């Protein structure tokens, strides 16, 4: 056993108490500690003197000694202030308005601290507000040598047992000094190292902690990011290998029903993107392996038509189809559309949702089991144990990210390994798609149907509300309909936001004689459905709603949407809401109501909405603003967390790591070659058995 497999409790200088705290942080062995990467660095050349600061300095690092500390104000309105002095006599403040009591306990007079944050000027003095900080102990001399000093992730628990950044540096330095030669050799072949311009893995591990220069740090960071992404992509490549080994039902070419649907039932021609996606599906379903294809298409790109054609290919070949949606409203809508498309072809379509009458449900289940029913649309009710199909050959999952992984996996048990078509109207950035959906076949539908008019989007402040309402009335007079969306159902004492219920009352009065409906998530299912149906049947002119209408609601006559407190919504959510209009022949509009109390991120989101209708561009902006960790789906994907790589900024590295991992699995599917022993060992230690059976269904 290598020293680096040693439990941290047995490493000198750590002991059981510290080991227990480190274990709670996910660090159990000496190798875990070596791979506990710094969160940032102090470079002597980038440490600023207070005397050199200017109003336009932006972010800076200042190292200083605490001269005074003071808790100002009473309970609930307290702030904590420090006065610090650098080594050249310069003084500045550091101020915290949040967590003042806790922050105040972190410092004492004489502490030497590195502060990092945005420099602000008040009068003739400079200050930091809520800066990052790291205690440096007696390391002032070390900074003067020009060394780049690592600063590690910390916290109260680590500080309590003395594991400050300084202590972590000492521990890790000793590990390299005493056991550096015992580090396992680089698992990558020289060919891979040369091809991708990587430094040796052992060199990178040392340099990430104790770089001799910024160039060496950059090379080490690049190498360790590539390595982390490589093993993640290897997980996906092996998962795909397992999936590709699974047989699937072989469907013949699309037959008479599919051709009649495309030429007689549809009142329009398919776009080029729709045709290409159908060609992809035909190839998949004739390959002998189970199809597992994701269709990414922006709102209104025609994914449902593709799904119907895919189901018809199965029916043409003697199989049944299913169509699963995340909500009853969406399932009802898909049922109405599929009925409209398929009943003229002589096919029987059923709807299966919760709460149906027992007799109706038994009738539906019976016809699915004996094959009388050709297609069933439903919610998660489709995956209940008592639902049996006679011969299920194609299953479609709409808005697939809104289902759990296990829910999607259960659809595989409903037939003879049915083909799976996953659909999402939320475009996913390329770098995230290569990981989150790295083991799937993906079809992109970026082309919109001919004649579809781009939605005009505008941001409006509260003072222009009168103009906005006048414009809405103009749209209603011309025969259009309007959505008004609120972030809350009812008034909150804590949040000064307009709410759907009070908005409904206000708009009912302001827009007489126009009819106003209300729909929100707290209503019973039948109440929501009835309200939505009245709006769709034009028995109502305005629909006041919460985000319950975010996905799937299709009212072609609706031509304007007003989103209240738009700064409170995420970018992807705003785009999905906007997609509820512009679904017919009318020119459509989206008005984002906001006020001046907006964060810089909110301003960026609203500007992006006004600038573009392209969901793929919006997804890239959303990833840039929020980062990959907060984008939908990553938490339920089963993918390991990344420690050093960043899917937002490391797009090129993701592509390189994917290329290397998939090439390796193609040449050595089971990693049996002797040259790949190191990779196999590292993979087994990190990822083996984590999510392999689940990733195959997205």
XYZ file of C-alpha atoms in Angstrom:
698
model
C 0.000 0.000 0.000
C 1.283 3.464 -0.896
C 1.792 6.009 1.891
C -0.824 8.156 0.167
C -3.468 5.524 0.932
C -2.780 6.057 4.654
C -5.670 7.238 6.808
C -5.233 10.846 7.912
C -5.655 9.722 11.533
C -2.314 7.914 11.159
C -0.459 10.816 9.551
C 1.890 12.567 12.019
C 0.666 16.020 12.997
C -3.004 15.293 12.354
C -4.320 12.842 14.944
C -7.872 11.510 15.532
C -9.565 14.827 16.368
C -8.341 16.657 13.302
C -8.896 13.562 11.147
C -12.542 13.483 12.224
C -13.032 17.123 11.184
C -11.229 16.520 7.886
C -13.353 13.422 7.209
C -16.484 15.570 7.499
C -14.939 17.764 4.790
C -14.479 14.669 2.582
C -10.763 14.212 3.309
C -9.888 10.711 4.543
C -6.446 9.784 3.209
C -3.109 11.452 2.608
C -3.936 11.558 -1.114
C -7.201 13.353 -0.329
C -5.186 16.000 1.499
C -2.771 16.387 -1.425
C -5.784 16.818 -3.697
C -7.307 19.424 -1.379
C -6.576 22.262 -3.779
C -6.114 25.913 -2.752
C -9.108 28.162 -3.344
C -6.861 31.062 -4.354
C -3.325 32.406 -3.958
C -1.404 35.364 -2.587
C 1.242 36.507 -5.001
C 3.681 39.033 -3.538
C 3.666 40.918 -6.840
C -0.110 41.387 -6.599
C -0.281 42.542 -2.963
C -1.088 46.268 -2.973
C 0.123 48.981 -0.643
C -2.657 51.202 0.701
C -0.698 54.188 -0.635
C -0.990 52.788 -4.179
C -4.789 52.297 -4.136
C -6.972 54.439 -6.410
C -10.732 54.838 -6.882
C -10.549 52.741 -10.059
C -8.351 50.024 -8.557
C -11.209 47.496 -8.534
C -10.349 44.302 -6.663
C -7.127 44.188 -4.684
C -5.276 42.212 -2.026
C -3.924 44.101 0.967
C -1.918 42.506 3.772
C -2.141 44.331 7.064
C -2.072 44.159 10.832
C -5.264 44.705 12.855
C -4.909 47.982 14.774
C -8.467 48.445 16.086
C -11.755 46.561 15.936
C -15.215 47.829 16.792
C -18.792 46.512 16.810
C -20.996 49.462 15.881
C -24.773 49.685 16.375
C -27.333 47.629 18.243
C -28.877 44.215 17.707
C -30.215 43.734 14.197
C -28.361 46.756 12.776
C -24.828 46.070 13.927
C -21.770 46.368 11.741
C -18.216 45.302 12.443
C -15.262 47.521 11.533
C -11.534 46.860 11.488
C -8.768 49.358 11.012
C -5.747 47.730 9.400
C -2.267 49.018 8.713
C 0.106 47.703 6.064
C 3.854 47.566 6.524
C 4.354 51.003 4.989
C 2.118 52.970 7.342
C -0.964 52.967 5.112
C -4.333 52.494 6.846
C -7.784 51.438 5.614
C -11.022 49.976 6.950
C -12.682 46.603 6.470
C -16.447 46.622 7.175
C -19.062 43.851 7.546
C -22.804 44.576 7.720
C -23.868 40.929 7.826
C -22.788 38.413 10.451
C -21.150 41.218 12.414
C -21.209 39.318 15.720
C -19.518 36.216 14.245
C -17.000 38.211 12.214
C -16.077 40.193 15.285
C -14.924 37.027 17.033
C -12.491 36.148 14.208
C -10.005 38.970 14.813
C -7.885 40.388 17.603
C -5.485 43.282 17.718
C -2.131 42.409 16.186
C -3.457 39.684 13.817
C -1.757 39.727 10.427
C -4.427 39.268 7.760
C -4.636 39.174 3.973
C -7.802 40.935 2.782
C -9.145 40.601 -0.750
C -12.094 42.506 -2.182
C -13.328 45.495 -4.131
C -11.706 48.755 -3.092
C -14.136 51.575 -2.273
C -13.386 55.181 -1.386
C -15.320 57.219 1.168
C -14.030 60.741 1.552
C -10.255 60.520 1.643
C -10.155 56.942 2.976
C -10.266 53.547 1.283
C -12.174 50.533 2.601
C -13.270 46.979 1.877
C -16.876 45.839 2.378
C -17.314 42.136 3.213
C -13.829 41.194 1.945
C -12.440 37.672 1.817
C -9.758 37.265 4.438
C -7.061 34.810 5.497
C -5.050 34.800 8.694
C -1.353 34.616 7.897
C 0.152 34.118 11.338
C 3.758 35.206 11.354
C 4.307 34.818 7.611
C 5.096 38.402 6.768
C 8.658 37.518 5.842
C 7.474 34.757 3.503
C 5.517 37.302 1.459
C 8.629 39.402 1.005
C 10.400 36.536 -0.771
C 8.037 36.810 -3.751
C 6.540 33.355 -3.234
C 3.038 32.480 -4.355
C 1.218 31.369 -1.209
C -1.792 28.988 -1.356
C -4.937 29.812 0.631
C -7.198 26.844 1.384
C -10.938 26.426 1.871
C -11.657 26.791 5.566
C -14.473 27.169 8.027
C -15.234 27.337 11.717
C -14.792 23.568 12.255
C -11.309 23.538 10.692
C -10.250 26.710 12.502
C -11.387 25.217 15.802
C -8.841 22.392 15.521
C -6.109 24.678 14.253
C -6.370 23.769 10.565
C -5.957 27.281 9.203
C -4.481 27.933 5.772
C -1.082 28.253 7.419
C -1.442 24.862 9.147
C -2.669 23.210 5.934
C 0.363 24.574 4.068
C 2.689 23.089 6.661
C 0.955 19.684 6.597
C 0.942 19.412 2.815
C 4.515 20.725 2.517
C 5.700 18.012 4.904
C 3.868 15.316 2.926
C 5.688 16.333 -0.257
C 9.034 16.731 1.471
C 8.941 13.352 3.238
C 6.891 11.220 0.832
C 6.907 13.009 -2.532
C 8.824 10.174 -4.200
C 6.042 7.744 -3.220
C 3.405 9.509 -5.319
C 1.980 7.113 -7.931
C 3.378 7.581 -11.454
C 1.471 9.567 -14.029
C -1.360 7.306 -15.305
C -1.466 9.019 -18.699
C 0.683 7.759 -21.521
C 3.397 9.996 -22.912
C 1.361 10.191 -26.112
C -1.610 11.739 -24.245
C 0.648 14.061 -22.242
C 2.368 15.311 -25.405
C -0.799 15.551 -27.502
C -2.629 17.760 -25.010
C 0.421 19.667 -23.773
C 0.197 18.432 -20.185
C 2.803 18.474 -17.442
C 3.539 15.321 -15.432
C 0.861 14.552 -12.845
C 3.286 14.470 -9.893
C 4.809 17.790 -10.904
C 1.312 19.284 -11.180
C 0.323 18.095 -7.692
C 3.343 19.780 -6.133
C 3.018 22.949 -8.178
C -0.692 23.438 -7.428
C 0.289 23.885 -3.776
C 3.769 25.413 -4.031
C 4.210 27.013 -7.476
C 7.553 28.606 -8.258
C 5.983 30.972 -10.775
C 2.623 31.978 -12.193
C 3.478 30.029 -15.369
C 4.094 26.837 -13.387
C 0.824 27.372 -11.494
C -1.074 27.797 -14.768
C 0.414 24.584 -16.205
C -0.386 22.638 -13.019
C -3.942 23.953 -12.906
C -4.490 23.061 -16.560
C -3.179 19.523 -16.003
C -5.321 18.842 -12.907
C -8.438 20.285 -14.547
C -7.881 18.037 -17.577
C -7.384 15.023 -15.305
C -10.561 15.697 -13.325
C -12.610 16.211 -16.479
C -11.023 13.129 -18.086
C -12.223 10.789 -15.333
C -15.666 12.355 -15.446
C -15.818 11.815 -19.214
C -14.460 8.286 -18.729
C -17.423 7.593 -16.456
C -19.728 8.731 -19.259
C -17.815 6.819 -21.951
C -18.005 3.573 -19.956
C -21.680 4.201 -19.237
C -22.329 4.659 -22.929
C -20.364 1.490 -23.673
C -22.639 -0.438 -21.294
C -25.707 1.122 -22.878
C -24.569 0.391 -26.418
C -24.207 -3.264 -25.481
C -27.923 -3.408 -24.569
C -30.138 -4.699 -27.368
C -33.264 -2.801 -28.347
C -36.282 -3.684 -30.448
C -35.569 -3.274 -34.155
C -38.175 -1.096 -35.842
C -38.761 -1.148 -39.544
C -38.877 2.051 -41.557
C -41.738 4.515 -40.987
C -44.856 3.183 -42.708
C -48.233 4.362 -43.940
C -49.369 5.993 -40.689
C -46.221 8.101 -40.395
C -46.430 9.155 -44.039
C -50.118 10.121 -43.730
C -49.339 12.146 -40.599
C -46.569 14.081 -42.316
C -48.374 14.653 -45.621
C -52.111 14.784 -44.749
C -52.580 15.638 -41.068
C -49.871 18.263 -40.550
C -50.863 21.632 -42.042
C -47.227 22.656 -42.575
C -43.924 21.290 -43.831
C -41.254 20.106 -41.429
C -38.209 22.288 -40.835
C -34.778 21.026 -41.819
C -33.954 20.449 -38.119
C -37.099 18.333 -37.633
C -36.284 16.228 -40.698
C -32.712 15.628 -39.516
C -33.868 14.630 -36.036
C -36.326 12.119 -37.523
C -33.524 10.674 -39.660
C -31.434 10.295 -36.473
C -34.313 8.457 -34.787
C -34.831 6.091 -37.728
C -31.129 5.176 -37.735
C -31.193 4.579 -33.963
C -34.300 2.405 -34.004
C -32.979 0.209 -36.808
C -29.539 -0.280 -35.229
C -30.462 -3.164 -32.954
C -29.497 -1.199 -29.845
C -31.791 0.716 -27.575
C -32.222 4.346 -28.584
C -31.528 6.880 -25.855
C -31.693 10.222 -27.638
C -32.102 13.702 -26.240
C -33.800 16.312 -28.414
C -32.824 19.839 -27.445
C -35.080 22.392 -29.028
C -36.000 25.933 -28.139
C -39.555 26.877 -27.233
C -41.696 26.517 -30.374
C -39.147 24.582 -32.451
C -41.558 21.694 -33.078
C -40.327 18.930 -30.772
C -43.834 17.533 -30.222
C -44.286 16.895 -33.948
C -41.016 14.948 -33.972
C -42.176 12.941 -30.943
C -45.486 12.054 -32.636
C -43.660 10.895 -35.781
C -41.338 8.738 -33.632
C -44.312 7.147 -31.865
C -45.999 6.523 -35.212
C -42.925 4.691 -36.480
C -43.343 2.307 -33.536
C -47.095 1.913 -34.185
C -46.409 1.310 -37.887
C -44.279 -1.646 -36.785
C -46.787 -3.215 -34.392
C -45.719 -1.491 -31.162
C -47.338 0.957 -28.758
C -46.091 4.383 -27.687
C -46.147 6.375 -24.462
C -45.682 10.075 -23.796
C -44.763 11.146 -20.250
C -45.086 14.753 -19.052
C -44.191 16.236 -15.635
C -47.525 17.917 -14.813
C -51.200 17.183 -15.399
C -51.664 20.486 -17.241
C -48.885 19.594 -19.659
C -50.093 15.986 -19.987
C -53.617 17.236 -20.769
C -52.239 19.536 -23.446
C -50.120 16.804 -25.054
C -53.132 14.485 -24.929
C -55.227 17.075 -26.773
C -52.506 17.527 -29.417
C -51.878 13.809 -29.899
C -55.604 13.142 -30.125
C -55.881 15.829 -32.796
C -53.011 14.291 -34.751
C -53.696 10.563 -34.283
C -57.463 10.071 -34.189
C -57.781 11.002 -37.904
C -55.406 8.084 -38.515
C -57.757 5.693 -36.680
C -55.573 5.350 -33.581
C -56.781 5.221 -29.989
C -55.062 7.577 -27.536
C -55.564 7.469 -23.759
C -54.700 9.859 -20.935
C -53.480 8.434 -17.625
C -53.134 10.801 -14.653
C -53.723 10.607 -10.921
C -57.194 10.951 -9.462
C -59.120 9.437 -12.378
C -62.335 7.512 -11.715
C -61.674 3.866 -10.885
C -63.831 2.547 -13.730
C -62.158 4.806 -16.326
C -58.707 3.891 -15.046
C -59.456 0.158 -15.191
C -60.710 0.555 -18.758
C -57.531 2.416 -19.793
C -55.245 -0.151 -18.114
C -57.118 -2.983 -19.800
C -56.771 -1.481 -23.273
C -53.068 -0.793 -22.756
C -52.517 -4.398 -21.658
C -54.461 -5.990 -24.533
C -53.101 -3.630 -27.192
C -56.420 -1.973 -28.047
C -54.908 1.406 -27.128
C -52.066 2.484 -29.382
C -50.694 5.440 -27.410
C -50.923 6.583 -23.789
C -50.129 10.093 -22.561
C -49.640 10.597 -18.854
C -47.757 11.888 -15.865
C -45.659 9.757 -13.513
C -48.828 7.638 -13.264
C -47.442 5.845 -16.343
C -44.658 4.230 -14.309
C -46.864 2.774 -11.564
C -46.527 -0.988 -11.104
C -50.030 -1.850 -12.332
C -49.522 -0.120 -15.702
C -48.703 -2.761 -18.317
C -48.382 -2.367 -22.079
C -48.904 -5.230 -24.477
C -45.907 -4.175 -26.569
C -44.322 -0.831 -25.779
C -41.764 0.168 -28.386
C -41.288 3.940 -28.016
C -41.521 6.153 -24.952
C -41.189 9.938 -25.013
C -40.282 11.914 -21.879
C -41.033 15.629 -22.151
C -39.201 18.207 -20.025
C -37.135 15.250 -18.879
C -35.103 17.214 -16.311
C -38.264 17.611 -14.212
C -38.351 13.880 -13.560
C -35.997 12.117 -11.186
C -33.449 9.739 -12.656
C -35.163 6.693 -11.136
C -38.548 7.734 -12.526
C -37.158 7.843 -16.055
C -35.354 4.543 -15.529
C -38.598 2.778 -14.617
C -39.971 3.365 -18.107
C -37.458 0.754 -19.310
C -39.381 -1.883 -17.373
C -42.610 -1.233 -19.280
C -41.710 -3.073 -22.468
C -39.121 -5.030 -24.411
C -36.426 -2.399 -23.797
C -38.432 0.374 -25.504
C -36.647 3.154 -27.322
C -36.377 6.348 -25.278
C -36.760 9.863 -26.673
C -36.001 12.586 -24.129
C -37.051 16.149 -24.867
C -36.179 19.480 -23.299
C -37.220 23.005 -24.193
C -34.419 24.365 -22.015
C -31.342 24.604 -24.252
C -28.212 23.469 -22.463
C -24.764 25.059 -22.913
C -22.354 22.899 -24.902
C -19.893 22.400 -22.043
C -22.657 21.294 -19.670
C -24.304 19.065 -22.275
C -20.988 17.241 -22.813
C -21.091 16.210 -19.168
C -24.704 16.150 -18.046
C -25.758 14.354 -21.245
C -22.371 13.029 -22.246
C -23.550 9.447 -22.619
C -26.603 10.285 -24.756
C -27.081 10.859 -28.447
C -28.182 14.468 -28.861
C -30.182 16.139 -31.622
C -30.266 19.930 -31.704
C -33.274 21.742 -33.170
C -32.227 25.358 -33.538
C -34.409 26.124 -36.552
C -37.829 27.688 -35.960
C -40.882 27.014 -38.175
C -41.334 29.374 -41.122
C -43.443 32.428 -40.436
C -42.757 32.448 -36.681
C -42.287 36.091 -35.642
C -39.620 36.915 -33.025
C -41.099 38.090 -29.729
C -40.338 41.740 -28.995
C -39.101 42.102 -25.416
C -38.757 45.306 -23.390
C -37.741 46.193 -19.830
C -39.994 48.765 -18.141
C -39.694 50.527 -14.785
C -42.610 50.971 -12.393
C -43.075 54.629 -13.396
C -44.124 53.489 -16.900
C -46.822 51.092 -15.685
C -49.569 53.301 -17.139
C -48.035 53.022 -20.623
C -47.718 49.253 -20.227
C -51.377 48.828 -19.258
C -52.463 51.056 -22.163
C -50.482 48.818 -24.531
C -52.055 45.679 -23.054
C -55.534 47.149 -23.600
C -54.597 47.923 -27.200
C -53.639 44.266 -27.724
C -56.922 43.116 -26.161
C -58.960 45.477 -28.388
C -57.261 43.919 -31.405
C -58.443 40.478 -30.277
C -55.326 39.258 -28.494
C -54.986 37.803 -25.005
C -52.523 38.544 -22.217
C -50.604 36.770 -19.468
C -49.593 38.630 -16.318
C -47.098 36.606 -14.249
C -46.223 37.153 -10.595
C -43.455 35.610 -8.467
C -45.727 34.996 -5.430
C -49.191 33.564 -4.822
C -50.145 35.788 -1.903
C -48.705 38.837 -0.202
C -45.625 38.316 1.935
C -44.724 40.561 4.860
C -41.034 39.841 4.267
C -40.928 40.553 0.541
C -42.156 43.791 -0.979
C -43.438 42.093 -4.120
C -46.692 42.164 -5.995
C -48.562 38.879 -5.623
C -50.870 36.964 -7.942
C -53.996 37.150 -5.781
C -53.895 40.899 -5.157
C -52.845 41.418 -8.779
C -55.884 39.462 -9.922
C -58.175 41.711 -7.870
C -56.486 44.884 -9.111
C -56.471 43.883 -12.788
C -60.096 42.698 -12.651
C -61.024 46.246 -11.649
C -58.638 48.102 -13.985
C -59.417 46.112 -17.124
C -63.216 46.004 -17.022
C -65.048 44.829 -19.099
C -62.295 42.376 -20.074
C -62.443 39.020 -18.275
C -59.591 38.021 -15.936
C -58.720 34.505 -14.727
C -56.318 33.408 -11.970
C -54.196 30.252 -11.856
C -51.502 29.286 -9.350
C -49.887 26.208 -7.871
C -51.987 26.104 -4.685
C -55.212 25.590 -6.595
C -56.600 22.094 -6.964
C -55.691 20.369 -10.226
C -59.195 20.593 -11.681
C -59.408 24.304 -10.756
C -56.173 25.048 -12.621
C -57.282 23.020 -15.623
C -60.681 24.720 -15.788
C -59.119 28.199 -15.542
C -56.559 27.351 -18.223
C -59.237 25.905 -20.473
C -61.383 29.049 -20.180
C -58.381 31.142 -21.201
C -57.594 28.816 -24.089
C -61.264 28.898 -25.239
C -61.101 32.732 -25.135
C -63.677 32.889 -22.348
C -61.052 34.994 -20.544
C -58.870 37.794 -21.908
C -56.189 38.001 -19.215
C -54.633 35.133 -17.300
C -53.006 36.142 -14.025
C -50.585 33.383 -13.041
C -47.511 32.279 -11.169
C -44.813 30.146 -12.797
C -47.242 27.231 -13.005
C -47.542 28.265 -16.679
C -43.774 28.157 -17.253
C -43.819 25.027 -19.393
C -46.181 23.634 -21.973
C -49.183 25.983 -21.954
C -50.090 26.592 -25.593
C -52.553 29.391 -26.405
C -51.797 30.603 -29.963
C -53.995 33.690 -29.544
C -52.017 35.038 -26.554
C -49.890 37.923 -27.837
C -48.542 39.712 -24.779
C -46.949 38.734 -21.495
C -46.210 41.039 -18.577
C -43.815 39.617 -15.966
C -43.945 41.425 -12.628
C -40.726 41.771 -10.598
C -38.829 40.223 -13.491
C -35.568 40.768 -11.591
C -36.666 37.991 -9.212
C -36.733 35.316 -11.934
C -33.843 33.304 -13.343
C -32.838 33.789 -16.961
C -33.904 30.315 -18.072
C -37.236 30.765 -16.298
C -37.823 34.138 -17.958
C -37.136 32.598 -21.363
C -39.512 29.710 -20.688
C -42.257 32.102 -19.580
C -41.765 34.279 -22.654
C -42.238 31.170 -24.777
C -45.911 31.047 -23.805
C -46.572 33.871 -26.296
C -45.589 34.051 -29.944
C -47.142 30.664 -30.688
C -49.579 31.907 -33.321
C -49.679 34.328 -36.243
C -49.798 37.516 -34.160
C -46.792 39.687 -33.426
C -46.154 39.048 -29.741
C -44.575 41.001 -26.906
C -42.988 40.369 -23.515
C -42.692 43.219 -21.008
C -40.379 42.779 -18.032
C -41.523 44.974 -15.155
C -38.824 45.879 -12.648
C -37.648 48.625 -10.319
C -34.338 50.264 -9.519
C -33.472 47.831 -6.698
C -31.689 45.334 -8.911
C -28.427 43.476 -8.577
C -25.825 43.641 -11.338
C -26.720 40.032 -12.241
C -30.413 40.945 -12.533
C -29.562 43.801 -14.886
C -27.479 41.401 -16.994
C -30.351 38.890 -17.149
C -32.925 41.476 -18.199
C -30.619 42.979 -20.822
C -30.024 39.507 -22.271
C -33.774 38.901 -22.502
C -34.320 42.168 -24.333
C -31.404 41.478 -26.685
C -32.125 37.959 -27.947
C -34.808 35.319 -28.419
C -32.238 32.560 -28.991
C -32.548 30.057 -26.153
C -29.118 28.578 -26.860
C -27.467 31.992 -26.519
C -29.473 32.608 -23.354
C -28.324 29.282 -21.892
C -24.684 30.272 -22.386
C -25.300 33.622 -20.679
C -27.136 31.848 -17.850
C -24.213 29.471 -17.347
C -21.793 32.409 -17.268
C -23.883 34.250 -14.667
C -24.820 31.371 -12.378
C -22.133 28.774 -12.923
C -22.692 25.111 -13.691
C -23.511 24.063 -10.134
C -26.823 25.919 -10.137
C -28.022 24.990 -13.615
C -30.950 22.574 -13.530
C -30.315 18.867 -13.466
C -26.768 18.775 -12.181
C -27.812 17.855 -8.675
C -29.905 14.893 -9.761
C -27.655 13.696 -12.554
C -25.527 11.373 -10.438
C -22.368 13.105 -11.669
C -19.517 13.675 -9.203
C -18.785 17.241 -8.109
C -15.813 19.021 -9.630
C -13.098 20.321 -7.281
C -10.919 22.350 -9.634
C -12.412 22.328 -13.142
C -15.173 24.768 -14.066
C -17.708 23.923 -16.758
C -18.403 27.629 -17.239
C -14.883 28.564 -18.268
C -13.139 25.301 -19.214
C -15.134 24.491 -22.344
C -12.048 23.675 -24.426
C -10.674 21.365 -21.740
C -14.036 19.577 -21.493
C -13.827 18.838 -25.224
C -10.241 17.620 -24.997
C -10.947 15.400 -21.994
C -14.002 13.963 -23.726
C -11.990 13.216 -26.866
C -9.287 11.431 -24.852
C -11.693 9.426 -22.675
C -13.930 8.238 -25.494
C -10.898 7.314 -27.635
C -9.531 5.239 -24.748
C -12.771 3.324 -24.260
C -13.055 2.730 -27.988
C -9.581 1.161 -28.049
C -9.874 -0.664 -24.711
C -13.560 -0.982 -23.663
C -12.806 -2.682 -20.325
C -9.524 -0.878 -19.566
C -7.754 -4.243 -19.566
C -4.501 -3.193 -21.284
C -1.452 -3.054 -18.986
C -0.701 0.510 -20.087
C -4.073 1.590 -18.706
C -3.636 0.062 -15.223
C -3.016 3.458 -13.620
C -6.101 4.967 -15.201
C -8.177 1.942 -14.216
C -6.947 2.176 -10.634
C -7.641 5.927 -10.363
C -11.073 5.511 -11.922
C -11.993 2.651 -9.589
C -10.917 4.686 -6.585
C -13.088 7.643 -7.551
C -16.083 6.815 -9.698
C -16.713 3.113 -10.146
C -20.251 2.149 -9.220
C -21.489 5.720 -8.936
C -24.512 6.198 -11.134
C -23.530 3.855 -13.965
C -26.975 2.302 -14.140
C -28.756 5.641 -13.964
C -26.809 7.850 -16.356
C -27.970 5.843 -19.320
C -31.394 7.448 -19.031
C -30.212 11.026 -18.891
